Coordinates of C-alpha atoms in Angstrom, one line a residue:
M40 CA -18.5 18.3 9.6
T41 CA -15.6 20.5 8.6
P42 CA -16.5 22.6 5.5
L43 CA -15.0 21.3 2.3
K44 CA -13.1 24.5 1.5
E45 CA -11.5 24.4 5.0
V46 CA -10.5 20.8 4.5
I47 CA -8.9 21.7 1.3
R48 CA -7.0 24.6 2.9
L49 CA -5.8 22.3 5.7
L50 CA -4.6 19.5 3.5
K51 CA -2.5 21.5 1.1
A52 CA -2.6 19.3 -2.0
K53 CA 0.5 17.2 -2.6
K54 CA 2.0 17.3 -6.2
S55 CA 3.7 14.0 -5.5
L56 CA 0.4 12.3 -5.1
G57 CA -1.2 14.0 -8.1
Q58 CA -3.8 15.9 -6.0
N59 CA -6.0 18.4 -7.6
F60 CA -9.1 18.8 -5.5
L61 CA -12.5 19.6 -7.0
T62 CA -14.3 22.4 -5.2
D63 CA -17.3 23.4 -7.3
P64 CA -20.5 21.7 -5.8
H65 CA -22.3 21.9 -9.1
I66 CA -19.6 20.0 -11.0
L67 CA -19.5 17.4 -8.1
Q68 CA -23.2 17.0 -8.4
R69 CA -23.0 16.6 -12.2
I70 CA -20.4 13.8 -11.9
V71 CA -22.5 11.9 -9.3
A72 CA -25.7 12.4 -11.3
H73 CA -24.1 10.8 -14.4
A74 CA -23.0 7.8 -12.3
G75 CA -26.4 6.8 -11.1
P76 CA -28.7 5.1 -10.4
F77 CA -27.6 4.3 -6.8
E78 CA -30.4 2.5 -5.0
G79 CA -29.1 -0.8 -3.6
R80 CA -25.6 -0.3 -5.1
T81 CA -22.1 -0.6 -3.7
V82 CA -20.3 2.6 -4.6
I83 CA -16.5 2.6 -4.5
E84 CA -14.7 5.9 -4.6
V85 CA -11.0 5.9 -5.2
G86 CA -8.8 8.8 -4.0
P87 CA -11.6 10.8 -2.3
G88 CA -9.0 13.2 -0.8
P89 CA -10.9 16.0 1.1
G90 CA -14.2 14.3 0.4
G91 CA -15.9 16.6 -2.2
L92 CA -17.3 13.8 -4.3
T93 CA -18.0 11.7 -1.2
R94 CA -20.3 14.4 0.2
E95 CA -22.4 14.1 -3.0
I96 CA -22.3 10.2 -3.0
I97 CA -23.5 9.8 0.5
K98 CA -26.6 11.9 -0.3
Q99 CA -27.6 9.0 -2.7
P100 CA -29.5 5.9 -1.7
C101 CA -26.5 3.6 -1.9
S102 CA -26.4 0.5 0.3
H103 CA -22.7 0.5 0.8
V104 CA -20.0 3.3 0.3
I105 CA -16.3 2.2 0.2
L106 CA -13.6 4.8 0.2
V107 CA -10.0 4.0 -0.8
E108 CA -7.5 6.7 0.1
Q109 CA -3.7 6.4 0.3
D110 CA -3.1 9.8 1.9
K111 CA -3.4 9.3 5.6
R112 CA -3.8 13.0 6.2
C113 CA -7.3 12.7 4.6
I114 CA -8.6 10.0 6.8
P115 CA -9.8 12.0 9.8
F116 CA -11.8 14.3 7.5
L117 CA -13.3 11.4 5.6
E118 CA -14.3 9.7 8.9
E119 CA -16.3 12.8 9.8
L120 CA -18.6 11.9 6.9
K121 CA -19.5 8.4 8.2
D122 CA -22.2 9.7 10.6
T123 CA -24.2 11.4 7.8
F124 CA -24.6 8.2 5.7
K125 CA -27.3 5.7 6.6
G126 CA -25.8 2.7 4.8
D127 CA -22.7 0.7 5.4
F128 CA -19.5 2.9 5.3
L129 CA -16.0 1.5 4.9
L130 CA -12.8 3.5 4.7
V131 CA -9.7 1.7 3.4
S132 CA -6.3 3.4 3.8
A133 CA -4.3 1.7 1.0
D134 CA -3.0 2.1 -2.6
A135 CA -5.9 1.2 -5.0
L136 CA -3.4 -0.4 -7.4
T137 CA -2.9 -3.2 -4.8
L138 CA -6.5 -3.9 -4.2
P139 CA -8.9 -6.3 -5.9
L140 CA -11.8 -3.7 -6.0
H141 CA -13.9 -6.1 -8.1
T142 CA -14.4 -8.2 -5.0
F143 CA -15.3 -5.3 -2.6
G144 CA -18.8 -5.1 -1.3
D145 CA -21.9 -6.8 -2.9
P146 CA -22.9 -6.3 -6.6
P147 CA -24.0 -4.3 -8.3
R148 CA -20.8 -2.2 -7.9
K149 CA -19.9 1.2 -9.2
I150 CA -16.6 3.1 -9.1
I151 CA -16.5 6.9 -9.1
A152 CA -13.2 8.6 -9.0
N153 CA -11.3 11.8 -9.7
L154 CA -8.1 9.8 -10.5
P155 CA -4.6 11.1 -10.1
Y156 CA -3.3 11.5 -13.6
N157 CA -0.1 9.6 -13.0
I158 CA -2.0 6.3 -12.3
S159 CA -5.2 6.8 -14.1
V160 CA -4.3 4.4 -17.0
P161 CA -2.9 1.6 -14.8
L162 CA -6.1 1.7 -12.7
L163 CA -8.4 1.8 -15.7
L164 CA -6.8 -1.3 -17.2
R165 CA -6.9 -3.1 -14.0
W166 CA -10.6 -2.5 -13.7
L167 CA -11.3 -3.3 -17.3
K168 CA -10.0 -6.8 -16.8
H169 CA -12.8 -7.3 -14.3
I170 CA -15.4 -5.0 -15.8
D171 CA -18.1 -7.6 -15.6
H172 CA -18.0 -7.2 -11.8
F173 CA -18.9 -3.6 -12.1
E174 CA -22.1 -2.0 -13.2
S175 CA -20.2 1.2 -14.2
L176 CA -17.1 3.2 -13.9
T177 CA -17.3 7.1 -13.8
L178 CA -13.8 8.4 -14.0
M179 CA -11.9 11.6 -14.6
F180 CA -8.8 11.7 -16.9
Q181 CA -6.5 14.2 -18.5
K182 CA -8.3 15.1 -21.7
E183 CA -5.5 13.8 -23.9
V184 CA -5.9 10.3 -22.2
A185 CA -9.6 10.5 -22.7
L186 CA -9.2 11.1 -26.4
R187 CA -7.0 8.0 -26.6
I188 CA -9.6 5.9 -24.8
L189 CA -12.4 7.1 -27.1
A190 CA -10.3 7.1 -30.4
R191 CA -11.5 5.2 -33.4
S192 CA -9.3 3.4 -36.0
N193 CA -7.5 5.6 -38.6
T194 CA -6.9 8.4 -36.2
S195 CA -3.7 9.6 -34.5
S196 CA -5.0 9.0 -31.0
Y197 CA -6.0 5.4 -31.7
G198 CA -3.8 2.7 -30.0
R199 CA -3.5 0.0 -27.4
L200 CA -5.6 1.9 -24.8
S201 CA -8.4 2.5 -27.3
I202 CA -8.6 -1.2 -28.3
M203 CA -8.3 -2.7 -24.8
T204 CA -11.0 -0.4 -23.5
Q205 CA -13.4 -0.7 -26.4
W206 CA -13.1 -4.5 -26.5
R207 CA -14.2 -4.6 -22.8
A208 CA -16.5 -1.7 -22.3
H209 CA -18.8 1.0 -23.8
A210 CA -17.1 4.3 -23.0
K211 CA -18.7 7.7 -23.5
K212 CA -17.7 11.2 -22.8
V213 CA -19.7 13.0 -20.0
F214 CA -18.1 16.5 -20.1
D215 CA -14.8 18.5 -19.9
L216 CA -13.5 20.4 -17.0
A217 CA -11.3 23.5 -17.2
P218 CA -8.3 23.7 -15.0
G219 CA -10.0 26.4 -12.9
A220 CA -12.5 23.8 -11.6
F221 CA -9.7 22.4 -9.4
F222 CA -7.4 23.6 -6.6
P223 CA -4.6 23.8 -7.3
P224 CA -5.5 24.1 -11.0
P225 CA -3.7 21.6 -13.2
K226 CA -2.0 22.6 -16.5
V227 CA -4.5 20.6 -18.6
T228 CA -8.1 20.2 -19.3
S229 CA -9.8 17.2 -17.7
T230 CA -12.6 14.9 -19.0
V231 CA -15.1 12.7 -17.2
L232 CA -15.8 9.4 -18.9
H233 CA -18.5 6.8 -18.1
F234 CA -17.9 3.1 -18.8
T235 CA -20.3 0.1 -18.8
P236 CA -19.5 -3.6 -19.6
R237 CA -19.8 -4.4 -23.3
F238 CA -21.9 -7.4 -24.2
P239 CA -21.5 -9.5 -26.3
R240 CA -17.8 -9.1 -26.9
E241 CA -15.2 -11.0 -28.9
D242 CA -13.9 -14.2 -27.5
V243 CA -10.2 -13.6 -26.9
S244 CA -8.0 -13.5 -23.9
W245 CA -6.7 -10.2 -22.4
E246 CA -3.1 -11.5 -22.6
A247 CA -3.4 -12.4 -26.3
L248 CA -4.9 -9.0 -27.3
E249 CA -2.4 -7.2 -25.2
K250 CA 0.5 -9.0 -26.8
V251 CA -0.7 -8.2 -30.4
T252 CA -1.5 -4.6 -29.7
R253 CA 1.9 -4.1 -28.0
A254 CA 3.8 -5.7 -30.9
T255 CA 2.0 -3.7 -33.6
F256 CA 1.7 -0.3 -32.0
T257 CA 5.3 -0.3 -30.7
K258 CA 6.1 -0.2 -34.5
R259 CA 2.9 1.6 -35.5
R260 CA 4.5 3.1 -38.7
K261 CA 5.4 -0.3 -40.0
M262 CA 3.2 -2.6 -42.1
L263 CA 1.7 -5.6 -40.2
R264 CA 4.0 -8.0 -42.1
S265 CA 6.9 -6.3 -40.4
S266 CA 5.6 -5.5 -37.0
L267 CA 4.3 -9.0 -36.4
K268 CA 7.5 -10.8 -37.4
E269 CA 8.7 -11.3 -33.9
L270 CA 5.4 -13.1 -33.0
L271 CA 4.8 -15.0 -36.2
G272 CA 8.1 -15.2 -38.1
E273 CA 6.6 -14.8 -41.6
P274 CA 3.1 -13.4 -40.9
Q275 CA 2.0 -12.7 -44.5
A276 CA 0.2 -16.0 -45.2
F277 CA -1.4 -16.0 -41.7
L278 CA -2.7 -12.4 -42.1
E279 CA -4.1 -13.3 -45.5
S280 CA -5.9 -16.3 -44.2
L281 CA -7.7 -13.9 -41.8
G282 CA -8.7 -11.5 -44.7
I283 CA -6.2 -8.9 -43.3
N284 CA -3.9 -7.2 -45.8
P285 CA -0.3 -7.7 -44.6
E286 CA 0.5 -4.1 -45.9
R287 CA -1.9 -2.4 -43.5
R288 CA -0.7 -0.6 -40.5
A289 CA -1.8 -1.0 -36.9
E290 CA -4.0 2.1 -36.7
T291 CA -6.1 1.0 -39.6
L292 CA -7.4 -2.2 -37.9
T293 CA -10.7 -2.0 -36.1
V294 CA -11.1 -3.4 -32.6
Q295 CA -13.0 -6.4 -34.0
E296 CA -10.1 -7.1 -36.5
F297 CA -7.6 -7.0 -33.7
C298 CA -9.6 -9.4 -31.6
R299 CA -9.9 -11.8 -34.5
L300 CA -6.1 -11.5 -35.1
A301 CA -5.3 -12.1 -31.4
A302 CA -7.7 -15.0 -31.1
A303 CA -6.2 -16.7 -34.2
L304 CA -2.7 -16.1 -33.0
E305 CA -3.4 -17.6 -29.6
K306 CA -5.0 -20.7 -31.2
K307 CA -2.0 -21.1 -33.5
V308 CA 0.5 -20.9 -30.7
N309 CA -1.4 -23.3 -28.4

């Protein structure tokens, strides 16, 4: 098995693919430790690159490891790891944004990933839609994005991403990573987050909540009576019937209030 540092040297990380490789074994071990337990699980790693995280994952008692890697240069080095894992090992060369990962392997499923920053949010939203098919997601983000995911109402970071995430999942911060933990080092601090499905959750469709949050946060400085005009015409009476002051702004509504608003709007339209 080619040493990890040698693999990283040979690959030469591509900026176009958002590649920043983790090299510190202690950090890799910490990420994997927070993602457990592993016994009998299907573990899906997205963007394994040189296989740093993979080397720690295959030390665990997983039943099935699935790697999804778009960069074909990485494939031969990842294939080297197959012989050191006792369970089922599948390597998929594809773009994760095109794959229904919630159907891969048998449950319970976990995703672990050091995500490229440029596609981290689209991937998270895709997986949140199907969060009930996963036991957990342990993912790395740019710190600024992590703050948006975790933000509470009445804060500047609170927005659509906060609401969609917190409606579907429990999200918690694991730890931050300085740029020096990567090669090449990014210009920003990174944060590892851990997600688990949230039960029970408000009964509202993804599409309805997405529509309401888009309408209100696109005009976040406007009062709800203005930002919801395109969806509701004259929304004042409708908002009052839900016990929501039409003069409030989007960032003041809790996740639960947004869900109630979206569900009522969906029922009104249908």
